[in-house]
Coordinates of C-alpha atoms and ligand atoms in Angstrom, one line a residue:
Chain A
X1 CA 0.0 0.0 0.0
X2 CA 1.6 3.2 -1.2
X3 CA 5.1 1.9 -1.3
X4 CA 7.5 3.3 -3.9
X5 CA 10.2 0.7 -3.6
X6 CA 10.6 -2.8 -2.3
X7 CA 12.5 -2.1 0.9
X8 CA 12.9 -3.9 4.2
X9 CA 10.0 -2.0 5.7
X10 CA 7.8 -3.2 2.8
X11 CA 8.9 -6.8 3.2
X12 CA 8.3 -6.6 6.9
X13 CA 4.8 -5.6 6.2
X14 CA 4.3 -8.4 3.8
X15 CA 5.6 -10.8 6.5
X16 CA 3.2 -9.3 9.0
X17 CA 0.2 -9.9 6.7
X18 CA 1.2 -13.6 6.3
X19 CA 1.8 -14.1 10.0
X20 CA -1.4 -12.4 11.0
X21 CA -3.3 -14.6 8.6
X22 CA -2.0 -17.7 10.5
X23 CA 0.2 -18.8 7.7
X24 CA 2.8 -19.6 10.4
X25 CA 6.5 -18.9 10.8
X26 CA 7.8 -21.8 8.7
X27 CA 5.6 -21.3 5.7
X28 CA 5.9 -17.5 6.0
X29 CA 9.7 -17.9 6.0
X30 CA 9.5 -20.1 2.9
X31 CA 7.3 -17.6 1.1
X32 CA 9.5 -14.7 2.0
X33 CA 12.5 -16.6 0.6
X34 CA 10.5 -17.1 -2.7
X35 CA 9.8 -13.4 -2.8
X36 CA 13.5 -12.7 -2.4
X37 CA 14.5 -14.9 -5.2
X38 CA 11.6 -13.4 -7.2
X39 CA 13.1 -10.0 -6.7
X40 CA 16.6 -11.3 -7.6
X41 CA 15.3 -12.9 -10.8
X42 CA 13.4 -9.6 -11.6
X43 CA 10.1 -11.5 -11.6
X44 CA 9.1 -8.9 -9.1
X45 CA 10.2 -5.3 -9.9
X46 CA 7.7 -3.1 -8.2
X47 CA 5.8 -3.3 -4.9
X48 CA 2.4 -3.8 -6.6
X49 CA 3.7 -7.0 -8.3
X50 CA 4.3 -8.7 -5.0
X51 CA 0.7 -9.5 -4.0
X52 CA -0.1 -11.2 -7.3
X53 CA 3.2 -13.1 -7.2
X54 CA 2.4 -14.4 -3.7
X55 CA -1.1 -15.2 -4.6
X56 CA 0.0 -17.3 -7.5
X57 CA 2.5 -19.2 -5.3
X58 CA -0.1 -19.8 -2.6
X59 CA -2.8 -20.8 -5.1
X60 CA -0.4 -23.2 -6.7
X61 CA 0.3 -24.9 -3.3
X62 CA -3.4 -25.2 -2.6
X63 CA -4.3 -26.4 -6.0
X64 CA -1.5 -29.0 -6.3
X65 CA -2.7 -32.5 -6.7
X66 CA -6.4 -31.6 -6.5
X67 CA -8.2 -34.7 -7.7
X68 CA -11.5 -34.5 -9.5
X69 CA -14.2 -35.3 -7.1
X70 CA -13.7 -39.0 -6.5
X71 CA -16.6 -38.9 -4.2
X72 CA -19.2 -41.1 -5.9
X73 CA -19.1 -44.8 -5.2
X74 CA -19.5 -47.2 -8.1
X75 CA -22.6 -48.4 -6.5
X76 CA -24.7 -46.3 -4.0
X77 CA -24.7 -45.5 -1.2
X78 CA -21.7 -43.2 -1.2
X79 CA -20.6 -43.0 2.5
X80 CA -19.1 -39.8 3.8
X81 CA -17.6 -39.7 7.3
X82 CA -17.1 -36.4 9.0
X83 CA -14.5 -36.0 11.7
X84 CA -12.7 -33.3 13.7
X85 CA -12.1 -31.8 17.1
X86 CA -14.8 -30.3 19.3
X87 CA -16.9 -27.4 18.1
X88 CA -15.4 -26.9 14.7
X89 CA -18.7 -27.2 12.8
X90 CA -19.0 -30.9 11.8
X91 CA -22.8 -31.3 12.5
X92 CA -23.6 -28.0 10.8
X93 CA -21.5 -28.9 7.8
X94 CA -23.3 -32.2 7.5
X95 CA -26.6 -30.3 7.5
X96 CA -25.3 -28.0 4.7
X97 CA -23.8 -30.9 2.7
X98 CA -27.0 -33.0 3.0
X99 CA -28.9 -30.1 1.6
X100 CA -26.4 -29.7 -1.3
X101 CA -26.9 -33.3 -2.3
X102 CA -30.6 -33.2 -1.8
X103 CA -30.8 -30.2 -4.1
X104 CA -29.1 -32.4 -6.8
X105 CA -32.0 -34.8 -6.5
X106 CA -30.1 -37.4 -4.5
X107 CA -31.5 -39.4 -1.6
X108 CA -29.6 -38.4 1.5
X109 CA -29.4 -40.1 4.9
X110 CA -27.6 -38.9 8.0
X111 CA -26.2 -40.9 10.9
X112 CA -26.1 -39.6 14.4
X113 CA -22.7 -40.9 15.3
X114 CA -22.2 -38.4 18.1
X115 CA -23.7 -40.3 21.0
X116 CA -21.6 -38.4 23.5
X117 CA -22.3 -34.7 23.5
X118 CA -25.5 -33.4 25.2
X119 CA -28.3 -33.1 22.6
X120 CA -25.9 -33.8 19.6
X121 CA -28.5 -36.3 18.3
X122 CA -31.3 -33.7 18.6
X123 CA -29.2 -31.2 16.8
X124 CA -28.6 -33.5 13.8
X125 CA -32.3 -34.4 13.8
X126 CA -33.2 -30.7 13.3
X127 CA -30.8 -30.6 10.4
X128 CA -32.5 -33.7 9.1
X129 CA -35.9 -32.0 9.2
X130 CA -34.4 -28.9 7.5
X131 CA -33.0 -30.9 4.6
X132 CA -35.6 -33.6 4.4
X133 CA -33.0 -36.3 5.1
X134 CA -33.8 -39.3 7.2
X135 CA -31.6 -39.5 10.4
X136 CA -30.5 -42.9 11.7
X137 CA -29.9 -42.6 15.4
X138 CA -29.8 -44.6 18.7
X139 CA -29.5 -42.8 22.0
X140 CA -27.0 -40.8 24.0
X141 CA -24.3 -43.2 25.3
X142 CA -24.8 -45.9 22.7
X143 CA -21.8 -47.2 20.7
X144 CA -21.1 -45.0 17.7
X145 CA -19.8 -47.9 15.7
X146 CA -23.2 -49.6 16.2
X147 CA -25.0 -46.5 14.9
X148 CA -22.7 -46.5 11.9
X149 CA -23.5 -50.1 11.3
X150 CA -27.2 -49.5 11.5
X151 CA -26.9 -46.5 9.2
X152 CA -25.0 -48.4 6.5
X153 CA -27.6 -51.2 6.6
X154 CA -30.5 -48.7 6.3
X155 CA -28.8 -46.8 3.6
X156 CA -28.4 -50.0 1.6
X157 CA -31.9 -51.3 2.3
X158 CA -33.5 -48.0 1.4
X159 CA -31.3 -47.3 -1.6
X160 CA -30.0 -44.0 -0.3
X161 CA -27.5 -42.3 -2.7
X162 CA -25.5 -40.6 0.1
X163 CA -25.0 -41.5 3.7
X164 CA -23.3 -38.8 5.9
X165 CA -22.0 -40.0 9.2
X166 CA -21.6 -37.5 12.1
X167 CA -19.0 -38.2 14.8
X168 CA -18.4 -36.7 18.2
X169 CA -15.8 -34.0 18.4
X170 CA -12.6 -35.4 19.8
X171 CA -9.1 -34.0 20.4
X172 CA -6.6 -35.7 18.1
X173 CA -4.4 -36.3 21.2
X174 CA -6.8 -38.6 22.9
X175 CA -5.8 -42.1 22.0
X176 CA -8.9 -43.9 23.1
X177 CA -11.2 -41.6 21.2
X178 CA -9.0 -41.9 18.1
X179 CA -9.3 -45.7 18.5
X180 CA -13.1 -45.3 18.6
X181 CA -12.9 -43.5 15.3
X182 CA -10.9 -46.3 13.8
X183 CA -13.5 -48.7 15.0
X184 CA -16.3 -46.8 13.4
X185 CA -14.3 -46.8 10.1
X186 CA -13.7 -50.5 10.3
X187 CA -17.3 -51.2 10.8
X188 CA -18.2 -49.2 7.8
X189 CA -15.5 -50.8 5.6
X190 CA -16.7 -54.2 6.7
X191 CA -20.2 -53.5 5.3
X192 CA -19.0 -51.7 2.1
X193 CA -15.4 -52.5 1.3
X194 CA -14.4 -49.2 -0.4
X195 CA -16.4 -47.1 2.2
X196 CA -16.1 -44.5 3.6
X197 CA -15.6 -43.1 0.1
X198 CA -14.9 -39.7 1.6
X199 CA -13.6 -38.8 5.0
X200 CA -13.9 -35.1 5.6
X201 CA -11.9 -33.4 8.3
X202 CA -13.5 -30.2 9.5
X203 CA -11.1 -27.5 10.6
X204 CA -12.1 -24.2 12.1
X205 CA -10.6 -21.2 10.3
X206 CA -10.0 -19.4 13.6
X207 CA -7.6 -22.2 14.6
X208 CA -3.9 -21.4 14.5
X209 CA -1.0 -23.7 14.0
X210 CA -2.6 -26.5 15.9
X211 CA -4.6 -27.4 12.8
X212 CA -1.5 -29.0 11.4
X213 CA -1.4 -31.5 14.3
X214 CA -5.1 -32.1 14.0
X215 CA -4.8 -33.0 10.3
X216 CA -1.7 -35.1 10.9
X217 CA -3.2 -37.2 13.7
X218 CA -6.7 -37.5 12.3
X219 CA -5.1 -38.6 9.0
X220 CA -3.3 -41.3 10.9
X221 CA -6.5 -42.6 12.4
X222 CA -8.8 -42.4 9.4
X223 CA -7.2 -41.4 6.0
X224 CA -8.7 -38.0 5.4
X225 CA -9.7 -37.4 1.8
X226 CA -10.7 -33.8 2.1
X227 CA -10.8 -30.8 4.4
X228 CA -13.7 -28.5 5.2
X229 CA -12.6 -25.1 6.4
X230 CA -15.4 -23.5 8.4
X231 CA -16.2 -20.1 9.9
X232 CA -14.5 -18.1 7.1
X233 CA -17.3 -15.6 7.4
X234 CA -15.4 -14.2 10.5
X235 CA -12.2 -12.2 10.4
X236 CA -9.9 -15.2 10.6
X237 CA -8.2 -16.1 7.3
X238 CA -7.4 -19.7 7.8
X239 CA -3.9 -19.3 6.5
X240 CA -2.7 -22.4 8.3
X241 CA -4.0 -24.5 5.5
X242 CA -1.2 -23.3 3.2
X243 CA 1.5 -25.0 5.3
X244 CA -0.8 -27.9 6.0
X245 CA -1.4 -28.5 2.3
X246 CA 2.3 -28.3 1.5
X247 CA 3.1 -30.8 4.3
X248 CA 0.2 -33.3 4.1
X249 CA -1.2 -32.9 0.6
X250 CA -4.8 -33.2 1.6
X251 CA -7.0 -31.0 -0.5
X252 CA -9.5 -28.5 0.9
X253 CA -12.8 -29.3 -0.7
X254 CA -15.4 -27.0 1.0
X255 CA -15.5 -23.8 3.0
X256 CA -18.2 -22.8 5.6
X257 CA -19.2 -19.2 5.4
X258 CA -22.0 -19.0 8.0
X259 CA -24.5 -21.0 10.1
X260 CA -27.3 -21.2 7.5
X261 CA -28.1 -24.1 5.3
X262 CA -26.7 -22.5 2.2
X263 CA -23.5 -21.3 3.7
X264 CA -21.3 -23.9 2.1
X265 CA -19.0 -23.2 -0.9
X266 CA -16.6 -25.2 -2.9
X267 CA -13.0 -24.2 -2.1
X268 CA -11.4 -22.1 -4.8
X269 CA -7.6 -21.6 -4.2
X270 CA -7.5 -18.3 -6.1
X271 CA -10.3 -16.8 -4.0
X272 CA -8.8 -18.0 -0.8
X273 CA -5.4 -16.6 -1.5
X274 CA -6.9 -13.3 -2.6
X275 CA -8.8 -13.1 0.7
X276 CA -5.6 -13.6 2.6
X277 CA -4.6 -10.1 1.6
X278 CA -8.0 -8.5 1.7
X279 CA -8.2 -5.3 3.7
X280 CA -4.4 -5.1 3.9
Chain B
X1 CA -0.5 -30.7 27.7
X2 CA -1.1 -27.2 26.5
X3 CA 2.0 -24.9 26.4
X4 CA 4.3 -28.0 26.3
X5 CA 5.6 -27.2 22.8
X6 CA 6.2 -23.6 23.8
X7 CA 7.9 -24.7 27.0
X8 CA 10.2 -27.1 25.2
X9 CA 11.3 -24.4 22.8
X10 CA 12.0 -21.7 25.4
X11 CA 13.8 -24.1 27.7
X12 CA 16.1 -25.1 24.8
X13 CA 17.0 -21.5 24.2
X14 CA 17.7 -20.9 27.8
X15 CA 19.9 -23.9 28.1
X16 CA 22.0 -22.6 25.4
X17 CA 22.1 -19.2 27.1
X18 CA 23.1 -20.7 30.4
X19 CA 25.9 -22.6 28.7
X20 CA 27.6 -19.3 28.0
X21 CA 29.6 -17.3 30.5
X22 CA 29.6 -13.6 29.6
X23 CA 26.8 -12.6 27.3
X24 CA 27.3 -10.3 24.3
X25 CA 24.5 -8.2 22.9
X26 CA 24.6 -10.6 19.9
X27 CA 24.0 -13.6 22.3
X28 CA 20.9 -11.9 23.7
X29 CA 19.7 -11.0 20.2
X30 CA 20.0 -14.5 19.0
X31 CA 18.2 -15.8 22.1
X32 CA 15.4 -13.3 21.5
X33 CA 15.1 -14.3 17.9
X34 CA 14.5 -17.9 19.1
X35 CA 12.0 -16.7 21.7
X36 CA 10.2 -14.8 19.0
X37 CA 10.0 -17.8 16.8
X38 CA 8.8 -20.0 19.6
X39 CA 6.0 -17.5 20.5
X40 CA 4.9 -17.1 16.9
X41 CA 4.8 -20.9 16.5
X42 CA 2.6 -21.0 19.6
X43 CA 0.1 -18.6 18.0
X44 CA 0.9 -15.6 20.1
X45 CA -0.3 -12.6 18.2
X46 CA 2.6 -11.1 16.2
X47 CA 2.1 -7.6 17.5
X48 CA 2.1 -8.9 21.1
X49 CA 5.3 -10.8 20.3
X50 CA 6.9 -7.7 18.9
X51 CA 6.1 -5.7 22.1
X52 CA 7.1 -8.5 24.4
X53 CA 10.5 -9.0 22.7
X54 CA 11.1 -5.2 22.7
X55 CA 10.5 -5.0 26.4
X56 CA 12.8 -7.9 27.2
X57 CA 15.6 -6.6 25.0
X58 CA 15.3 -3.2 26.6
X59 CA 15.7 -4.6 30.1
X60 CA 18.2 -7.3 29.1
X61 CA 20.9 -5.3 27.4
X62 CA 21.1 -2.9 30.4
X63 CA 24.4 -2.6 32.3
X64 CA 23.3 -4.5 35.3
X65 CA 22.4 -7.6 33.4
X66 CA 25.3 -7.7 31.0
X67 CA 27.9 -7.1 33.7
X68 CA 26.4 -9.3 36.4
X69 CA 28.0 -12.6 37.3
X70 CA 25.1 -14.6 36.0
X71 CA 23.8 -12.8 33.0
X72 CA 21.9 -15.7 31.5
X73 CA 20.1 -16.2 34.8
X74 CA 19.1 -12.6 34.7
X75 CA 17.8 -12.7 31.2
X76 CA 15.7 -15.8 32.0
X77 CA 14.4 -14.0 35.1
X78 CA 13.3 -11.1 33.0
X79 CA 11.5 -13.3 30.5
X80 CA 9.8 -15.1 33.4
X81 CA 8.7 -11.7 34.9
X82 CA 7.4 -10.5 31.6
X83 CA 5.7 -13.7 30.8
X84 CA 3.9 -13.8 34.2
X85 CA 2.9 -10.2 33.7
X86 CA 1.6 -11.0 30.2
X87 CA -0.5 -13.8 31.6
X88 CA -2.0 -11.6 34.2
X89 CA 0.1 -11.8 37.4
X90 CA -1.9 -13.6 40.1
X91 CA -5.1 -15.6 40.0
X92 CA -8.4 -13.8 39.5
X93 CA -11.7 -15.1 40.8
X94 CA -15.2 -14.3 39.9
X95 CA -17.0 -11.7 41.9
X96 CA -19.8 -12.9 44.1
X97 CA -22.3 -10.2 44.7
X98 CA -23.3 -9.5 48.3
X99 CA -26.8 -9.1 47.0
X100 CA -27.8 -12.4 45.3
X101 CA -28.3 -13.5 42.7
X102 CA -24.8 -13.0 41.2
X103 CA -25.3 -12.9 37.4
X104 CA -22.7 -14.4 35.1
X105 CA -23.0 -14.2 31.3
X106 CA -21.0 -16.3 29.0
X107 CA -20.2 -14.9 25.5
X108 CA -18.0 -15.9 22.6
X109 CA -17.6 -17.2 19.1
X110 CA -19.4 -20.2 17.8
X111 CA -18.2 -23.5 19.2
X112 CA -15.8 -22.0 21.7
X113 CA -17.4 -24.0 24.6
X114 CA -19.9 -21.7 26.2
X115 CA -22.7 -24.1 26.9
X116 CA -20.4 -26.8 28.2
X117 CA -18.6 -24.2 30.4
X118 CA -21.9 -23.0 31.7
X119 CA -22.5 -26.5 33.0
X120 CA -19.0 -26.7 34.4
X121 CA -19.3 -23.5 36.2
X122 CA -22.7 -24.5 37.6
X123 CA -21.2 -27.7 38.9
X124 CA -18.2 -26.0 40.5
X125 CA -20.5 -23.4 42.2
X126 CA -22.9 -26.2 43.4
X127 CA -19.9 -27.9 45.0
X128 CA -19.3 -24.6 46.9
X129 CA -22.9 -24.8 48.2
X130 CA -24.3 -22.2 45.9
X131 CA -27.6 -22.6 44.2
X132 CA -27.0 -22.0 40.5
X133 CA -29.7 -21.4 37.9
X134 CA -28.7 -22.1 34.3
X135 CA -30.3 -19.9 31.6
X136 CA -30.8 -21.0 28.0
X137 CA -30.2 -17.7 26.2
X138 CA -29.3 -19.3 22.8
X139 CA -32.4 -19.4 20.8
X140 CA -30.7 -19.9 17.4
X141 CA -28.5 -23.0 17.4
X142 CA -30.4 -26.2 16.7
X143 CA -31.0 -28.0 20.0
X144 CA -29.0 -25.4 22.1
X145 CA -31.7 -25.2 24.7
X146 CA -32.0 -29.0 24.8
X147 CA -28.2 -29.2 25.2
X148 CA -28.3 -27.0 28.3
X149 CA -31.3 -28.9 29.6
X150 CA -29.5 -32.2 29.3
X151 CA -26.6 -30.7 31.3
X152 CA -29.0 -29.3 33.9
X153 CA -30.4 -32.8 34.3
X154 CA -27.0 -34.4 34.7
X155 CA -26.2 -31.8 37.4
X156 CA -29.6 -31.9 39.0
X157 CA -29.9 -28.1 38.6
X158 CA -32.7 -26.1 37.2
X159 CA -32.6 -24.6 33.7
X160 CA -34.6 -21.6 32.8
X161 CA -35.8 -21.6 29.2
X162 CA -38.7 -20.2 27.2
X163 CA -39.1 -22.3 24.2
X164 CA -41.6 -20.3 22.2
X165 CA -40.4 -17.3 20.5
X166 CA -39.2 -15.1 23.4
X167 CA -36.0 -13.1 22.6
X168 CA -32.8 -13.6 24.7
X169 CA -33.3 -10.3 26.5
X170 CA -36.7 -11.2 27.8
X171 CA -35.4 -14.7 28.7
X172 CA -32.6 -13.2 30.7
X173 CA -34.9 -10.7 32.4
X174 CA -37.4 -13.4 33.4
X175 CA -34.7 -15.7 34.5
X176 CA -33.6 -13.1 37.1
X177 CA -37.1 -12.9 38.4
X178 CA -37.2 -16.7 38.6
X179 CA -34.0 -16.7 40.5
X180 CA -35.4 -14.2 43.0
X181 CA -38.6 -16.1 43.5
X182 CA -36.9 -19.5 43.8
X183 CA -33.9 -18.5 45.9
X184 CA -31.3 -19.2 43.3
X185 CA -28.2 -17.2 44.3
X186 CA -26.2 -17.6 41.0
X187 CA -27.5 -17.1 37.5
X188 CA -25.4 -18.4 34.6
X189 CA -26.6 -17.2 31.3
X190 CA -25.6 -19.2 28.2
X191 CA -25.7 -17.1 25.0
X192 CA -25.5 -18.1 21.3
X193 CA -22.2 -18.2 19.6
X194 CA -21.7 -15.1 17.4
X195 CA -19.1 -13.4 15.3
X196 CA -17.7 -10.3 16.9
X197 CA -18.4 -8.5 13.6
X198 CA -22.1 -9.4 13.6
X199 CA -23.6 -6.0 14.7
X200 CA -27.1 -7.2 15.3
X201 CA -26.0 -10.0 17.6
X202 CA -23.5 -7.9 19.4
X203 CA -26.3 -5.4 20.0
X204 CA -28.4 -8.2 21.5
X205 CA -25.6 -8.9 24.0
X206 CA -25.5 -5.2 24.9
X207 CA -29.3 -5.2 25.5
X208 CA -29.0 -8.3 27.7
X209 CA -26.2 -6.5 29.6
X210 CA -28.2 -3.3 30.0
X211 CA -31.3 -5.2 31.1
X212 CA -29.9 -7.6 33.7
X213 CA -26.6 -5.9 34.5
X214 CA -24.4 -9.1 34.9
X215 CA -21.7 -9.0 37.6
X216 CA -19.4 -11.0 35.4
X217 CA -19.3 -11.1 31.6
X218 CA -16.9 -13.9 30.7
X219 CA -15.5 -14.4 27.2
X220 CA -15.0 -18.0 26.4
X221 CA -12.0 -18.5 24.1
X222 CA -10.8 -21.7 22.4
X223 CA -7.2 -22.3 23.3
X224 CA -6.4 -23.3 19.8
X225 CA -7.4 -20.0 18.3
X226 CA -4.8 -18.4 16.2
X227 CA -4.0 -14.8 15.4
X228 CA -7.7 -13.8 15.3
X229 CA -8.0 -14.2 19.1
X230 CA -7.0 -10.6 19.6
X231 CA -9.6 -9.2 17.1
X232 CA -12.3 -11.2 18.8
X233 CA -11.3 -10.3 22.3
X234 CA -10.7 -6.7 21.6
X235 CA -14.1 -6.3 19.9
X236 CA -16.0 -8.2 22.6
X237 CA -14.3 -6.1 25.2
X238 CA -14.8 -2.8 23.5
X239 CA -18.5 -3.5 22.7
X240 CA -19.4 -5.1 25.9
X241 CA -16.8 -4.8 28.6
X242 CA -15.4 -8.2 29.5
X243 CA -14.6 -9.1 33.1
X244 CA -12.6 -12.2 32.5
X245 CA -11.7 -14.9 30.0
X246 CA -12.3 -18.7 30.2
X247 CA -9.9 -20.7 28.0
X248 CA -11.3 -24.0 26.8
X249 CA -9.8 -27.1 25.3
X250 CA -6.6 -26.8 27.2
X251 CA -6.6 -30.6 27.4
X252 CA -5.2 -30.7 23.8
X253 CA -1.8 -30.0 22.5
X254 CA -2.4 -26.3 21.6
X255 CA 0.5 -24.1 22.3
X256 CA -1.8 -21.7 23.9
X257 CA -0.7 -18.4 22.3
X258 CA -4.3 -17.2 22.4
X259 CA -4.1 -17.1 26.2
X260 CA -1.1 -14.8 26.2
X261 CA -2.4 -12.6 23.4
X262 CA -5.9 -12.0 24.8
X263 CA -4.7 -10.9 28.1
X264 CA -2.1 -8.7 26.5
X265 CA -4.5 -6.8 24.3
X266 CA -7.6 -6.6 26.6
X267 CA -6.1 -6.6 30.0
X268 CA -8.8 -9.1 31.0
X269 CA -7.6 -11.8 33.3
X270 CA -8.0 -15.5 32.5
X271 CA -10.1 -16.9 35.3
X272 CA -10.7 -20.5 34.4
X273 CA -9.4 -23.2 32.1
X274 CA -11.5 -25.9 30.5
X275 CA -9.6 -29.2 30.6
X276 CA -12.0 -31.6 28.9
X277 CA -15.5 -32.3 27.8
X278 CA -16.7 -33.6 31.1
X279 CA -18.4 -31.3 33.5
X280 CA -15.8 -31.7 36.2
X281 CA -13.1 -30.5 33.8
X282 CA -12.8 -26.9 34.9
X283 CA -9.8 -25.5 36.8
X284 CA -9.0 -22.0 38.0
X285 CA -6.1 -20.4 36.1
X286 CA -2.9 -19.5 37.8
X287 CA -0.8 -17.3 35.5
X288 CA 2.3 -17.4 37.7
X289 CA 2.3 -21.2 37.9
X290 CA 1.6 -21.4 34.2
X291 CA 4.5 -19.0 33.4
X292 CA 6.9 -21.1 35.6
X293 CA 5.7 -24.3 34.0
X294 CA 6.4 -22.9 30.5
X295 CA 9.8 -21.8 31.5
X296 CA 10.5 -25.0 33.5
X297 CA 11.3 -23.0 36.7
Ligands
GTP301 N1 -20.0 -18.3 11.6 C1 -20.0 -19.7 11.4 N2 -20.4 -20.5 12.3 C2 -20.4 -21.8 12.0 C3 -20.0 -22.3 10.8 N3 -20.1 -23.7 10.8 C4 -20.6 -24.0 12.0 N4 -20.8 -22.9 12.8 C5 -21.3 -22.8 14.2 O1 -20.3 -23.4 15.0 C6 -20.9 -23.9 16.1 C7 -20.5 -25.4 16.3 O2 -21.0 -26.1 15.2 P1 -21.3 -27.6 15.2 O3 -21.8 -28.0 13.9 O4 -22.2 -28.0 16.4 O5 -19.9 -28.2 15.5 P2 -19.4 -29.7 15.8 O6 -18.0 -29.8 15.2 O7 -20.4 -30.6 15.3 O8 -19.3 -29.6 17.4 P3 -19.2 -30.9 18.4 O9 -20.1 -31.9 17.8 O10 -19.6 -30.3 19.7 O11 -17.8 -31.3 18.3 C8 -22.4 -23.8 15.9 O12 -22.8 -22.6 16.6 C9 -22.5 -23.6 14.4 O13 -23.7 -22.8 14.1 C10 -19.5 -21.4 9.8 O14 -19.1 -21.7 8.7 N5 -19.6 -20.1 10.1
GTP302 N1 -11.8 -31.3 24.8 C1 -12.5 -30.3 25.3 N2 -13.7 -30.1 24.7 C2 -14.5 -29.1 25.1 C3 -14.1 -28.3 26.2 N3 -15.0 -27.4 26.4 C4 -16.0 -27.6 25.5 N4 -15.7 -28.7 24.7 C5 -16.4 -29.3 23.6 O1 -16.5 -28.3 22.6 C6 -17.6 -28.5 21.8 C7 -18.4 -27.2 21.7 O2 -18.9 -26.9 23.0 P1 -20.2 -26.1 23.3 O3 -20.3 -25.9 24.8 O4 -21.3 -26.6 22.6 O5 -19.7 -24.7 22.6 P2 -20.6 -23.4 22.5 O6 -19.6 -22.2 22.6 O7 -21.7 -23.4 23.4 O8 -21.1 -23.5 21.0 P3 -22.2 -22.6 20.2 O9 -23.3 -22.5 21.2 O10 -22.5 -23.4 19.0 O11 -21.6 -21.3 19.9 C8 -18.4 -29.6 22.5 O12 -18.1 -30.8 21.8 C9 -17.8 -29.7 23.9 O13 -17.9 -30.9 24.4 C10 -12.8 -28.5 26.8 O14 -12.3 -27.8 27.7 N5 -12.1 -29.5 26.3
K303 K1 -13.7 -23.3 17.8
MG304 MG1 -21.4 -32.1 16.3
MG305 MG1 -23.7 -23.2 23.0

């Protein structure tokens, strides 16, 4: 903003923008090094070229290896399992996703696999009503793997196209809870060998560098095929996913931009990297 | 454990520093560079880091430190002092009004842990022979009222709710009347999660505040929050006036920078720490102990 030349002060400001967007020290240092070599090679000659340069680099990291939606199972139902730590937006995302598939004319079923948190089942049931999706549930305290088993059976019997399984929020550091997640996954795979066809890890955009540990450890428990980045309607930028993507290569598939049923968008790397620098 | 990563990094730096006899200005600068990295990796807000490092450098390169017999020890002590200060000095409790009921309102972003924390606080007060009333002030989130009611049942405590269309201001107001008529001496109001930039919902909190005049407005902050923690805390504090912070999800491996940053920018003390999903998992927060733990002292 209003810089005549690329000097140290200008570069410090760029660094500050990246750090304040949660890009993290390591990834920021890497990007700053790229900028410096860009300046050396005369790819960047004026301050106003720097933002586009960085945006291109970041978009490239985020777009790298993006697979076409390999979501759909050869034979329905397609099973989607949704995982993540506490309060990130799993259940809400399931409501939105369910609605998205319903609008495509698909038959959607939801499974209330969070049998731990108070009223988690009621919450999913309300989303079921909103989207017109049937919800398979048991009761608070029952075994989530049993719920998943029931749900897969029902989805097969009732010829559902999509089954989305909610799970309780759990911290990636709690070994017993991560074991529980593996068990849920095993039960699903036993019923349908290539299921879950998609395992979505939900990350909250307000989260800082811890998101990398979350992705790493959830990935170890249940191979994550995509990330949903929620709460991007706030002031947090979610920059941690740049480093996360570079390290773990899991694509971001969706973003959450509000609490409403339509507040889900496909992830677009260019838009995301532009937004990192918005209002700066 | 939270802060562990930060603690490891800082302690490594100090070990190196201790290994030296005399310290040059360059030694101190190098150590401060490492402290800066460690703090940034722990999600401490970068402006807070800048100020923090600035203060330490200013004190550390002074004559007394550099020419003392144990310069490294002195530098570490300065960092310890500043870190304790940054975390709020000594423990802060919640105010109990001499004229009951004491009214506590929990506010914060979506999913931070407000409703769960309301239950935890109620349990802790119940154990202190108080008679808490939980108030379901979130009329928006699907099953939020039910969630609080389930917690109330688990705790065998009353939950005040109006399920048909009343707005949160009316609910809070009626809850206070209920507390008076039912001899409940603590009122804990759960509110809906909201973005600090949502003017309408921030206005709603102000209206609740003006109507029921809470003794404590507590901001619930997820310990994993990144750089945005300061924007959130600053806005809630400016708009509403925050009396204290409750950090949640400290049972994970978050490096806890949000804790340091929020205190630094708002001056609001951290009063409690959430250490798990269960209702027993609430602890009071001791900044001095936390600082010592981080520094391994
Ligand atoms: N602003 C905003 N809020 C969101 C978004 N997604 C979810 N939320 C809110 O975040 C809070 C938590 O959402 P949930 O869907 O209950 O989160 P969860 O991961 O299922 O939580 P647990 O099951 O308790 O672990 C709710 O208040 C949601 O309305 C989003 O994209 N933007
Ligand atoms: N591990 C852990 N989980 C917590 C802690 N506090 C709350 N949670 C979990 O975080 C999730 C969100 O908690 P809630 O109490 O529903 O959060 P909230 O702020 O009321 O959410 P909204 O009303 O949607 O804004 C739930 O899964 C809780 O069990 C904590 O200290 N540790
Ligand atoms: K959160
Ligand atoms: Mg949920
Ligand atoms: Mg709540």
